[in-house]
């Protein structure tokens, strides 16, 4: 049965960036056979006190009746839900989780956000993540020269590009392949071929590890990567090709070799002492660190001097690399969920808001992404982070649906130290909706859809046969920013986050095992880039079964019907729910679409990701 539908897209909301105090028009679509209605409207909760706004029926088309209500944005994050009262007295609430016959939670309301929005390009991005040490080594790589002179850093264990990754200490953090930023620049042709338009670099600051999340300074780029000039060269060339570049900052901690931490240890009266949590001797001495790892001392954000140096104003670290000559296009913030939090202290909101204020002052056309490994929604309501690098709405449910039963997660960040639970399609859909429902719509559009990252096993390691295209197809068609972790497009595998940090096997692009994978990534990214509805259009779920699911992304200009199956499967959908399938044009995939007797049947004989383009929604003009 068709159900009423609303989402935060331009089909249903008159503005995507309302101002505080502005009246926004919101629209609801109700199917013709839902039954006669006595009252339709919204229930908002400004200042935590309910307020209702009655809707009016404004149009009818394609079996749907359109209702419109006016909602004043009274808070910076203004939640609302729909209430439908039938002539028979029945009541239905509609929020981001769907239709309910019982009262729903504010947490899952639709939300209008009056904070400064993300840059327009955010939702249109396809992100490519690079771990510099393992991506590419230029002919002039500094590490080669240092090795020849016997001047390699004392902590580093040199490795040749074809060596196996050593996942055990000390190699785990010290094995050093010598990739550099000029190497990344020299491989931008590869990124252009794929069609990605946003490059994310894990940390580039000096450190005592291959991952560089233990920075020893934020004042310059690691000379092992080519130094400041190499970053400038990379960003300039990327920009010339239409590719934006974001960096990675550790707002939760520094390394124990950081100049600030060493000054704090050397002199208890030094201003840097306030940057960290040092314990008194009667408390056992020492200092707080990330998860008890002593090489990663935790920042104390109650320090005004730390804020001034790191995140506030035009002379801060945050600002410096967004300005020329570096001109980064934003930041991904490491361990954003733990930043400013320790026991009874919670300064997270102050820190994230200060970072965003600085970015707005220096360059408002920049993006701010925050890492949050669990339910990220409470921190991602639009006051700072534009999107989340999180695993709960997409990555973990996807793994549970498409990994082979009994697969192990390998203990990567965002995964439990146990086997991946097995989901059917309904479980995937429920988990995805449950976690996505906590985000405002525009936060969803900038949240990362990652199959995997440098902190997790590679998805392809234990994927059901034939399901990698299904997984990446969902990444490019569900709301959010699709993510390619460098090497996935080569079919690389890895049982945990460390083992997945594999040097890219350049030169293998035409190999029989690699070329089809590259072609698949290129085709699906091209699908995303060619159809704006996949970036900003609404989403309406059509059918979900054990082995398949179907939804449609919608705008007034076009619709894209998506069918994803992990094996042989069929779904039947009411023709009124799908739309004009007689005009459907296949974009990718090999599943079948057949319409008869008021039903649309989608069928796959094997794992398949298929999408069709159809005419846009017949919607009333604003």
Coordinates of C-alpha atoms in Angstrom, one line a residue:
X1 CA 0.0 0.0 0.0
X2 CA 1.2 3.5 -0.8
X3 CA 1.8 5.8 2.1
X4 CA 2.1 9.6 2.5
X5 CA 5.5 11.0 1.7
X6 CA 7.7 14.0 2.7
X7 CA 11.4 14.6 2.8
X8 CA 13.7 17.6 3.0
X9 CA 14.4 17.9 -0.7
X10 CA 13.3 20.8 -2.9
X11 CA 10.2 18.9 -4.0
X12 CA 8.8 19.2 -0.4
X13 CA 10.6 22.2 1.2
X14 CA 10.6 25.7 -0.3
X15 CA 14.1 26.6 0.8
X16 CA 17.1 24.6 1.8
X17 CA 18.8 27.4 3.7
X18 CA 16.1 29.2 5.8
X19 CA 16.9 32.2 8.0
X20 CA 15.8 32.3 11.6
X21 CA 12.3 33.7 11.7
X22 CA 11.6 32.9 8.0
X23 CA 8.4 31.1 7.1
X24 CA 9.0 28.0 5.0
X25 CA 6.4 26.2 3.0
X26 CA 6.5 22.4 3.4
X27 CA 4.5 19.9 1.3
X28 CA 3.1 16.4 1.8
X29 CA 2.1 13.9 -0.8
X30 CA -0.8 11.7 0.1
X31 CA -1.8 8.8 -2.1
X32 CA -5.3 8.8 -3.5
X33 CA -6.4 5.6 -1.8
X34 CA -5.1 6.6 1.7
X35 CA -8.7 7.5 2.7
X36 CA -10.6 10.8 3.3
X37 CA -8.9 13.2 5.7
X38 CA -10.5 15.6 8.1
X39 CA -7.3 17.5 9.0
X40 CA -3.7 17.6 7.8
X41 CA -0.9 19.7 9.2
X42 CA 2.4 19.9 10.9
X43 CA 3.4 19.8 14.6
X44 CA 6.5 21.8 15.4
X45 CA 8.2 22.0 18.8
X46 CA 9.7 25.6 19.1
X47 CA 11.3 26.2 22.4
X48 CA 10.1 22.7 23.3
X49 CA 6.4 23.6 23.2
X50 CA 4.2 22.0 20.6
X51 CA 2.7 24.2 17.8
X52 CA 0.4 23.2 15.0
X53 CA 0.1 24.6 11.5
X54 CA -2.9 23.5 9.4
X55 CA -2.2 22.4 5.8
X56 CA -4.3 23.0 2.7
X57 CA -4.8 20.7 -0.3
X58 CA -3.2 22.5 -3.2
X59 CA -3.0 20.1 -6.1
X60 CA -3.6 16.5 -7.3
X61 CA -1.5 14.6 -9.9
X62 CA -0.4 11.1 -10.7
X63 CA -2.5 9.6 -8.0
X64 CA -1.2 11.9 -5.3
X65 CA -2.8 14.8 -3.5
X66 CA -0.4 17.6 -2.5
X67 CA -0.9 19.4 0.9
X68 CA 1.0 22.5 1.9
X69 CA 1.6 24.1 5.4
X70 CA 3.6 27.1 6.5
X71 CA 6.2 26.6 9.2
X72 CA 8.0 29.5 10.9
X73 CA 11.7 28.7 11.7
X74 CA 11.6 29.7 15.4
X75 CA 14.8 27.9 16.5
X76 CA 18.1 27.4 14.7
X77 CA 17.2 23.7 14.4
X78 CA 13.4 23.6 14.0
X79 CA 11.8 20.2 14.1
X80 CA 8.5 19.3 12.7
X81 CA 6.4 16.3 11.8
X82 CA 3.1 15.7 9.9
X83 CA -0.2 14.8 11.5
X84 CA -3.0 13.3 9.4
X85 CA -6.4 12.8 10.9
X86 CA -8.9 10.7 9.0
X87 CA -12.6 11.4 8.8
X88 CA -13.0 8.1 10.7
X89 CA -10.9 9.6 13.6
X90 CA -7.7 7.6 12.9
X91 CA -4.5 9.5 13.3
X92 CA -1.1 9.0 11.6
X93 CA 2.1 10.8 12.3
X94 CA 4.8 11.1 9.6
X95 CA 8.4 11.7 10.5
X96 CA 11.8 10.7 9.0
X97 CA 11.3 7.1 10.1
X98 CA 8.0 6.9 8.2
X99 CA 4.3 6.6 9.1
X100 CA 3.2 5.8 12.7
X101 CA -0.1 5.4 14.4
X102 CA 1.4 6.3 17.7
X103 CA 3.1 9.6 18.7
X104 CA 6.7 9.9 17.6
X105 CA 10.0 11.2 19.1
X106 CA 11.3 14.7 18.5
X107 CA 14.7 13.0 17.7
X108 CA 13.2 11.7 14.4
X109 CA 11.4 14.8 13.3
X110 CA 12.1 16.5 9.9
X111 CA 14.3 19.5 10.6
X112 CA 14.7 23.0 9.2
X113 CA 18.2 24.4 9.9
X114 CA 18.9 28.1 10.1
X115 CA 22.7 27.7 10.7
X116 CA 25.0 28.5 7.8
X117 CA 24.7 25.8 5.2
X118 CA 27.4 23.7 3.6
X119 CA 28.8 24.9 0.4
X120 CA 26.6 24.1 -2.6
X121 CA 29.2 21.7 -4.0
X122 CA 29.2 19.5 -0.9
X123 CA 26.3 17.3 -1.9
X124 CA 27.6 17.0 -5.5
X125 CA 31.0 15.6 -4.3
X126 CA 32.4 12.2 -4.9
X127 CA 35.2 11.7 -2.4
X128 CA 38.5 9.9 -2.8
X129 CA 40.5 9.1 0.3
X130 CA 44.3 9.0 0.2
X131 CA 46.7 7.7 2.8
X132 CA 49.8 9.5 1.6
X133 CA 52.5 7.0 2.6
X134 CA 50.8 4.3 0.6
X135 CA 49.4 6.1 -2.5
X136 CA 52.2 7.0 -4.8
X137 CA 56.0 7.8 -4.6
X138 CA 57.3 10.4 -6.9
X139 CA 60.7 10.2 -8.6
X140 CA 61.8 12.9 -6.3
X141 CA 60.4 11.4 -3.1
X142 CA 62.3 12.8 -0.1
X143 CA 62.4 9.4 1.7
X144 CA 64.4 7.9 -1.1
X145 CA 67.1 10.5 -0.8
X146 CA 67.1 10.2 3.0
X147 CA 67.5 6.4 2.8
X148 CA 70.4 6.8 0.3
X149 CA 72.2 9.1 2.8
X150 CA 71.3 7.0 5.8
X151 CA 69.2 9.8 7.3
X152 CA 65.8 8.2 7.4
X153 CA 63.9 9.0 10.6
X154 CA 64.9 6.8 13.5
X155 CA 61.3 5.5 14.1
X156 CA 60.7 4.5 10.4
X157 CA 61.2 1.0 9.1
X158 CA 61.8 1.4 5.3
X159 CA 59.9 -0.7 2.9
X160 CA 59.9 -1.1 -0.8
X161 CA 56.7 -0.4 -2.7
X162 CA 56.0 -4.1 -3.4
X163 CA 56.6 -5.3 0.1
X164 CA 53.7 -6.7 2.1
X165 CA 52.1 -4.6 4.8
X166 CA 53.2 -5.5 8.3
X167 CA 50.1 -5.3 10.5
X168 CA 52.0 -6.1 13.7
X169 CA 53.9 -3.7 16.0
X170 CA 56.4 -2.1 15.5
X171 CA 55.7 -2.3 11.7
X172 CA 52.1 -1.5 12.3
X173 CA 52.8 2.2 12.7
X174 CA 56.5 2.4 11.7
X175 CA 56.6 0.6 8.3
X176 CA 57.3 3.4 5.9
X177 CA 56.8 3.1 2.1
X178 CA 57.6 6.7 1.3
X179 CA 54.6 8.0 -0.6
X180 CA 54.6 11.8 -1.0
X181 CA 52.4 14.6 -2.1
X182 CA 54.1 15.0 -5.5
X183 CA 53.3 11.4 -6.0
X184 CA 49.6 12.2 -5.4
X185 CA 49.9 15.1 -7.8
X186 CA 51.4 12.9 -10.5
X187 CA 48.4 10.5 -10.2
X188 CA 45.7 13.0 -10.6
X189 CA 45.0 11.6 -14.1
X190 CA 43.7 8.5 -12.3
X191 CA 41.3 10.5 -10.1
X192 CA 40.1 12.4 -13.2
X193 CA 39.5 9.1 -15.0
X194 CA 37.4 7.8 -12.1
X195 CA 35.4 11.1 -12.0
X196 CA 36.0 12.0 -8.4
X197 CA 35.9 15.7 -7.5
X198 CA 37.0 15.8 -3.9
X199 CA 40.3 14.5 -2.5
X200 CA 40.7 13.8 1.2
X201 CA 44.2 13.5 2.5
X202 CA 44.8 11.8 5.8
X203 CA 47.3 13.9 8.0
X204 CA 50.2 15.6 6.3
X205 CA 51.9 17.1 9.4
X206 CA 55.3 15.7 10.8
X207 CA 54.8 12.8 13.1
X208 CA 56.5 9.6 14.3
X209 CA 54.3 7.2 12.5
X210 CA 53.2 6.3 9.0
X211 CA 49.7 7.4 9.7
X212 CA 50.7 10.8 11.1
X213 CA 47.8 11.1 13.6
X214 CA 50.4 11.8 16.2
X215 CA 51.5 15.2 14.9
X216 CA 54.7 16.7 16.3
X217 CA 53.8 20.2 14.9
X218 CA 51.0 21.8 12.9
X219 CA 53.3 24.6 11.7
X220 CA 54.4 22.9 8.4
X221 CA 53.8 20.0 6.1
X222 CA 56.1 16.9 6.7
X223 CA 59.3 17.2 4.7
X224 CA 59.0 13.5 4.1
X225 CA 55.9 14.3 2.0
X226 CA 57.7 17.2 0.2
X227 CA 57.0 20.0 2.6
X228 CA 54.7 23.0 2.2
X229 CA 55.6 23.5 -1.4
X230 CA 54.4 20.0 -2.3
X231 CA 51.0 20.6 -0.8
X232 CA 50.7 23.9 -2.6
X233 CA 51.6 22.2 -5.9
X234 CA 49.1 19.4 -5.3
X235 CA 46.2 21.7 -4.5
X236 CA 46.9 24.1 -7.4
X237 CA 47.0 21.2 -9.9
X238 CA 43.9 19.5 -8.3
X239 CA 42.0 22.8 -8.5
X240 CA 43.0 23.2 -12.1
X241 CA 41.4 19.9 -12.8
X242 CA 38.2 20.7 -10.9
X243 CA 39.1 18.6 -7.9
X244 CA 38.9 20.1 -4.4
X245 CA 41.2 19.0 -1.6
X246 CA 40.5 18.7 2.2
X247 CA 43.0 18.0 5.0
X248 CA 42.8 16.0 8.2
X249 CA 43.1 17.6 11.7
X250 CA 43.4 15.8 15.1
X251 CA 41.3 18.1 17.4
X252 CA 41.2 15.5 20.2
X253 CA 45.0 15.0 20.6
X254 CA 48.5 15.6 19.4
X255 CA 51.5 13.3 19.4
X256 CA 53.7 13.1 22.5
X257 CA 56.5 14.5 20.4
X258 CA 54.5 17.6 19.6
X259 CA 56.2 20.9 20.5
X260 CA 53.3 22.0 22.6
X261 CA 53.3 18.8 24.6
X262 CA 57.1 18.8 25.1
X263 CA 56.9 22.4 26.3
X264 CA 54.2 21.4 28.7
X265 CA 56.2 18.5 30.1
X266 CA 59.4 20.5 30.4
X267 CA 57.9 23.4 32.4
X268 CA 54.7 23.2 34.5
X269 CA 54.4 27.0 34.3
X270 CA 54.5 27.0 30.5
X271 CA 51.3 28.2 28.8
X272 CA 51.2 24.9 26.9
X273 CA 50.7 23.1 30.2
X274 CA 47.0 24.1 30.0
X275 CA 46.6 22.4 26.6
X276 CA 46.6 18.9 28.1
X277 CA 45.1 17.0 31.1
X278 CA 48.0 16.4 33.5
X279 CA 47.1 14.5 36.6
X280 CA 48.3 15.5 40.1
X281 CA 50.7 13.1 41.8
X282 CA 47.9 12.1 44.3
X283 CA 45.9 11.0 41.3
X284 CA 48.7 8.9 40.0
X285 CA 50.5 11.5 37.9
X286 CA 50.8 11.2 34.1
X287 CA 48.3 12.6 31.6
X288 CA 45.1 11.7 29.7
X289 CA 45.5 10.3 26.3
X290 CA 43.3 8.9 23.5
X291 CA 42.1 5.5 24.7
X292 CA 45.1 5.3 27.1
X293 CA 47.6 5.4 24.2
X294 CA 50.5 7.4 25.7
X295 CA 51.8 8.7 22.4
X296 CA 48.5 10.5 21.8
X297 CA 48.0 13.0 24.7
X298 CA 44.5 14.5 24.8
X299 CA 43.8 18.2 24.4
X300 CA 42.1 20.2 27.2
X301 CA 39.8 22.6 25.3
X302 CA 39.1 24.8 28.4
X303 CA 42.5 26.5 27.5
X304 CA 41.9 29.8 25.7
X305 CA 45.4 29.8 24.4
X306 CA 45.0 26.4 22.8
X307 CA 41.8 27.7 21.1
X308 CA 43.7 30.8 19.9
X309 CA 46.5 28.9 18.4
X310 CA 44.6 26.0 17.0
X311 CA 41.0 26.9 16.0
X312 CA 40.1 30.5 16.5
X313 CA 40.8 33.4 14.2
X314 CA 42.8 34.1 11.1
X315 CA 46.2 33.1 12.6
X316 CA 45.0 29.7 13.8
X317 CA 46.0 26.3 12.4
X318 CA 42.5 25.8 11.1
X319 CA 42.7 29.1 9.2
X320 CA 46.3 29.0 7.9
X321 CA 45.8 26.0 5.6
X322 CA 42.5 27.3 4.1
X323 CA 44.2 30.5 3.0
X324 CA 46.7 30.9 0.1
X325 CA 49.1 29.6 -0.7
X326 CA 47.7 26.2 0.6
X327 CA 44.0 26.9 -0.2
X328 CA 42.6 23.7 1.2
X329 CA 38.8 23.4 0.6
X330 CA 38.0 22.2 4.1
X331 CA 38.8 19.8 6.9
X332 CA 37.9 16.3 8.1
X333 CA 38.3 16.3 11.9
X334 CA 39.7 13.1 13.4
X335 CA 37.9 11.7 16.5
X336 CA 35.4 14.5 16.4
X337 CA 33.1 12.6 18.7
X338 CA 35.6 12.5 21.5
X339 CA 36.9 16.1 21.1
X340 CA 36.4 18.2 24.2
X341 CA 34.9 15.3 26.1
X342 CA 36.3 13.8 29.3
X343 CA 34.3 12.5 32.2
X344 CA 32.0 15.3 33.4
X345 CA 33.4 17.8 30.9
X346 CA 31.8 18.4 27.5
X347 CA 33.2 21.2 25.4
X348 CA 32.5 19.5 22.1
X349 CA 29.9 22.0 20.8
X350 CA 32.1 25.0 21.7
X351 CA 35.1 23.5 19.8
X352 CA 33.2 22.5 16.7
X353 CA 31.4 25.8 16.5
X354 CA 34.7 27.7 16.9
X355 CA 36.2 25.7 14.1
X356 CA 33.3 26.5 11.8
X357 CA 33.3 30.2 12.7
X358 CA 36.9 30.4 11.8
X359 CA 36.3 28.7 8.5
X360 CA 33.4 31.1 7.7
X361 CA 35.7 34.1 8.4
X362 CA 38.5 32.8 6.2
X363 CA 36.7 31.0 3.4
X364 CA 32.9 30.2 3.7
X365 CA 33.1 28.0 0.6
X366 CA 34.8 25.2 2.6
X367 CA 33.4 21.9 4.1
X368 CA 33.7 20.6 7.6
X369 CA 33.4 16.8 8.1
X370 CA 33.6 15.2 11.5
X371 CA 34.5 11.6 12.4
X372 CA 32.0 9.9 14.7
X373 CA 32.0 6.1 14.9
X374 CA 28.6 5.6 16.5
X375 CA 25.2 7.4 16.5
X376 CA 26.5 10.7 15.3
X377 CA 23.1 12.6 15.0
X378 CA 23.2 14.4 18.4
X379 CA 26.4 16.3 17.3
X380 CA 25.4 16.8 13.7
X381 CA 22.4 19.1 13.8
X382 CA 23.9 21.8 11.5
X383 CA 25.6 24.0 14.0
X384 CA 29.1 23.2 12.7
X385 CA 29.7 19.8 11.0
X386 CA 28.3 19.7 7.5
X387 CA 28.4 15.9 7.4
X388 CA 29.7 12.9 9.3
X389 CA 32.3 10.4 8.6
X390 CA 30.3 7.7 10.4
X391 CA 29.5 4.1 10.1
X392 CA 26.1 3.6 11.7
X393 CA 23.7 4.8 8.9
X394 CA 25.4 3.1 5.9
X395 CA 28.7 1.2 6.4
X396 CA 27.8 -1.3 9.1
X397 CA 24.2 -2.1 7.8
X398 CA 25.7 -2.5 4.3
X399 CA 28.3 -5.0 5.6
X400 CA 25.7 -6.9 7.5
X401 CA 23.6 -7.3 4.3
X402 CA 26.3 -7.9 1.7
X403 CA 29.1 -9.7 3.6
X404 CA 29.3 -13.5 3.6
X405 CA 27.8 -14.9 6.7
X406 CA 30.4 -15.5 9.4
X407 CA 32.7 -12.7 8.1
X408 CA 34.9 -11.0 10.7
X409 CA 35.1 -7.3 11.0
X410 CA 38.7 -7.4 12.0
X411 CA 38.3 -5.0 14.9
X412 CA 38.5 -1.9 12.6
X413 CA 37.3 1.4 14.0
X414 CA 33.5 1.5 13.7
X415 CA 33.3 -2.3 13.9
X416 CA 33.0 -4.5 16.9
X417 CA 35.7 -7.0 17.7
X418 CA 33.5 -9.9 16.5
X419 CA 31.8 -11.3 13.5
X420 CA 29.7 -9.1 11.3
X421 CA 26.0 -9.8 12.1
X422 CA 24.0 -11.1 9.1
X423 CA 21.1 -8.9 8.0
X424 CA 18.4 -9.4 5.4
X425 CA 17.3 -6.5 3.3
X426 CA 14.6 -5.4 5.8
X427 CA 17.2 -5.2 8.5
X428 CA 19.5 -3.1 6.3
X429 CA 16.6 -0.8 5.6
X430 CA 15.5 -0.5 9.2
X431 CA 19.1 0.2 10.5
X432 CA 19.8 2.7 7.7
X433 CA 16.6 4.6 8.4
X434 CA 17.0 4.5 12.2
X435 CA 20.3 6.2 12.1
X436 CA 19.7 8.5 9.2
X437 CA 16.5 9.8 10.7
X438 CA 18.4 11.7 13.4
X439 CA 20.1 14.0 10.9
X440 CA 18.6 17.0 9.3
X441 CA 18.2 16.5 5.5
X442 CA 21.0 18.7 4.5
X443 CA 23.4 16.9 6.9
X444 CA 22.5 13.6 5.3
X445 CA 23.5 15.0 1.9
X446 CA 27.0 15.7 3.1
X447 CA 27.5 12.6 5.2
X448 CA 30.0 10.1 3.8
X449 CA 28.7 6.8 2.3
X450 CA 31.8 4.7 2.8
X451 CA 32.1 1.0 2.0
X452 CA 35.3 1.1 4.0
X453 CA 38.1 3.5 5.1
X454 CA 41.7 3.4 6.2
X455 CA 40.4 2.4 9.7
X456 CA 38.4 -0.7 8.6
X457 CA 38.8 -3.9 6.7
X458 CA 38.4 -3.5 2.9
X459 CA 34.8 -4.3 1.9
X460 CA 35.8 -6.6 -0.9
X461 CA 37.7 -8.9 1.5
X462 CA 34.6 -10.9 2.6
X463 CA 31.9 -9.5 0.3
X464 CA 29.3 -12.0 -1.1
X465 CA 30.3 -12.9 -4.7
X466 CA 29.3 -10.2 -7.2
X467 CA 28.1 -7.7 -4.6
X468 CA 30.9 -5.0 -4.7
X469 CA 29.0 -3.2 -7.6
X470 CA 25.8 -3.5 -5.5
X471 CA 27.5 -1.9 -2.5
X472 CA 29.1 1.0 -4.4
X473 CA 25.9 1.5 -6.4
X474 CA 24.1 2.2 -3.2
X475 CA 26.9 4.5 -2.1
X476 CA 26.4 6.7 -5.2
X477 CA 22.6 6.6 -5.2
X478 CA 21.6 6.9 -1.5
X479 CA 21.7 10.5 0.0
X480 CA 25.2 11.3 1.0
X481 CA 28.8 11.7 -0.4
X482 CA 30.1 8.5 -2.1
X483 CA 33.5 7.5 -0.9
X484 CA 36.3 5.6 -2.6
X485 CA 39.1 4.5 -0.3
X486 CA 42.2 4.5 -2.5
X487 CA 42.8 0.9 -3.7
X488 CA 39.2 -0.3 -3.7
X489 CA 39.0 0.4 -7.4
X490 CA 42.0 -2.0 -7.8
X491 CA 40.1 -4.7 -6.0
X492 CA 42.5 -4.6 -3.0
X493 CA 41.6 -6.6 0.2
X494 CA 42.6 -6.3 3.8
X495 CA 41.3 -8.0 6.9
X496 CA 41.6 -4.9 9.2
X497 CA 42.3 -1.2 9.0
X498 CA 46.1 -1.7 9.1
X499 CA 46.1 -4.5 6.5
X500 CA 43.9 -2.4 4.2
X501 CA 46.6 0.4 4.0
X502 CA 48.1 -1.3 1.0
X503 CA 50.4 0.5 -1.4
X504 CA 48.5 1.1 -4.7
X505 CA 49.7 -1.4 -7.4
X506 CA 50.3 1.2 -10.1
X507 CA 50.8 -0.5 -13.5
X508 CA 48.1 -3.1 -12.9
X509 CA 45.3 -1.0 -14.3
X510 CA 45.0 -3.1 -17.4
X511 CA 45.3 -6.5 -15.7
X512 CA 42.4 -8.8 -16.2
X513 CA 41.4 -8.8 -12.6
X514 CA 41.7 -5.0 -12.1
X515 CA 40.4 -3.4 -15.3
X516 CA 36.7 -4.5 -14.8
X517 CA 36.7 -3.2 -11.2
X518 CA 38.1 0.2 -12.4
X519 CA 35.5 0.3 -15.2
X520 CA 32.7 -0.4 -12.7
X521 CA 33.9 2.4 -10.3
X522 CA 34.2 4.8 -13.3
X523 CA 30.7 3.9 -14.6
X524 CA 29.0 4.3 -11.2
X525 CA 30.7 7.6 -10.4
X526 CA 29.7 8.8 -13.9
X527 CA 26.1 7.8 -13.1
X528 CA 26.2 9.9 -9.9
X529 CA 27.8 12.9 -11.6
X530 CA 25.5 12.8 -14.6
X531 CA 22.3 12.9 -12.6
X532 CA 21.9 15.8 -10.1
X533 CA 18.9 14.2 -8.6
X534 CA 21.3 11.6 -7.0
X535 CA 23.0 14.5 -5.1
X536 CA 20.1 16.6 -4.0
X537 CA 16.8 14.8 -4.9
X538 CA 14.4 13.3 -2.5
X539 CA 14.3 9.6 -1.7
X540 CA 11.2 7.4 -1.5
X541 CA 11.5 3.7 -0.6
X542 CA 9.4 1.4 -2.8
X543 CA 10.0 -2.2 -1.7
X544 CA 12.3 -4.2 0.5
X545 CA 12.8 -7.9 0.6
X546 CA 15.4 -10.3 2.1
X547 CA 17.6 -10.2 -1.0
X548 CA 16.7 -7.0 -2.8
X549 CA 15.5 -3.4 -2.2
X550 CA 14.2 -0.6 -4.4
X551 CA 13.8 3.1 -4.1
X552 CA 13.5 6.2 -6.2
X553 CA 15.4 9.5 -6.1
X554 CA 13.1 12.3 -7.2
X555 CA 13.1 15.9 -8.4
X556 CA 10.9 17.9 -10.7
X557 CA 13.5 17.4 -13.5
X558 CA 13.9 13.6 -13.3
X559 CA 13.6 10.4 -11.3
X560 CA 16.1 7.6 -10.9
X561 CA 14.7 4.2 -10.0
X562 CA 17.2 2.0 -8.2
X563 CA 17.1 -1.8 -7.7
X564 CA 19.8 -3.5 -5.7
X565 CA 19.9 -7.3 -5.3
X566 CA 22.5 -9.4 -3.5
X567 CA 21.4 -12.5 -5.4
X568 CA 18.5 -13.9 -7.5
X569 CA 15.5 -11.8 -6.4
X570 CA 12.2 -10.2 -7.4
X571 CA 10.2 -7.3 -6.0
X572 CA 6.6 -6.3 -7.0
X573 CA 5.6 -2.7 -6.6
X574 CA 2.3 -0.9 -7.3
X575 CA 2.7 0.9 -10.6
X576 CA 1.3 4.1 -9.0
X577 CA 4.2 4.1 -6.6
X578 CA 6.9 3.9 -9.3
X579 CA 5.6 6.3 -11.9
X580 CA 5.9 6.3 -15.7
X581 CA 7.9 3.1 -16.3
X582 CA 6.9 3.1 -20.0
X583 CA 9.4 6.0 -20.3
X584 CA 12.1 4.4 -18.2
X585 CA 15.6 4.4 -19.7
X586 CA 18.2 1.9 -18.4
X587 CA 21.3 3.7 -17.1
X588 CA 23.3 0.8 -15.6
X589 CA 22.8 -2.8 -14.7
X590 CA 21.1 -5.9 -16.1
X591 CA 18.0 -6.4 -13.9
X592 CA 14.6 -6.5 -15.7
X593 CA 11.7 -4.1 -15.3
X594 CA 8.3 -5.3 -16.4
X595 CA 4.9 -3.6 -15.9
X596 CA 1.5 -5.2 -16.2
X597 CA -1.9 -5.3 -14.3
X598 CA -1.1 -2.3 -12.2
X599 CA 2.2 -3.8 -10.9
X600 CA 5.9 -3.2 -11.7
X601 CA 8.1 -6.3 -11.3
X602 CA 11.9 -5.9 -10.8
X603 CA 13.9 -9.1 -11.3
X604 CA 17.5 -10.1 -11.0
X605 CA 19.0 -13.5 -11.8
X606 CA 22.2 -12.8 -9.8
X607 CA 23.7 -10.0 -7.7
X608 CA 22.8 -6.8 -9.6
X609 CA 22.7 -3.1 -9.3
X610 CA 20.4 -1.5 -11.8
X611 CA 19.1 2.1 -12.3
X612 CA 16.6 3.6 -14.7
X613 CA 16.0 7.2 -15.5
X614 CA 12.3 8.3 -15.6
X615 CA 10.5 11.7 -16.1
X616 CA 10.5 14.0 -13.1
X617 CA 7.7 14.3 -10.5
X618 CA 4.6 16.3 -11.6
X619 CA 4.7 18.7 -8.7
X620 CA 3.0 22.1 -8.2
X621 CA 5.3 25.0 -8.7
X622 CA 6.5 27.0 -5.7

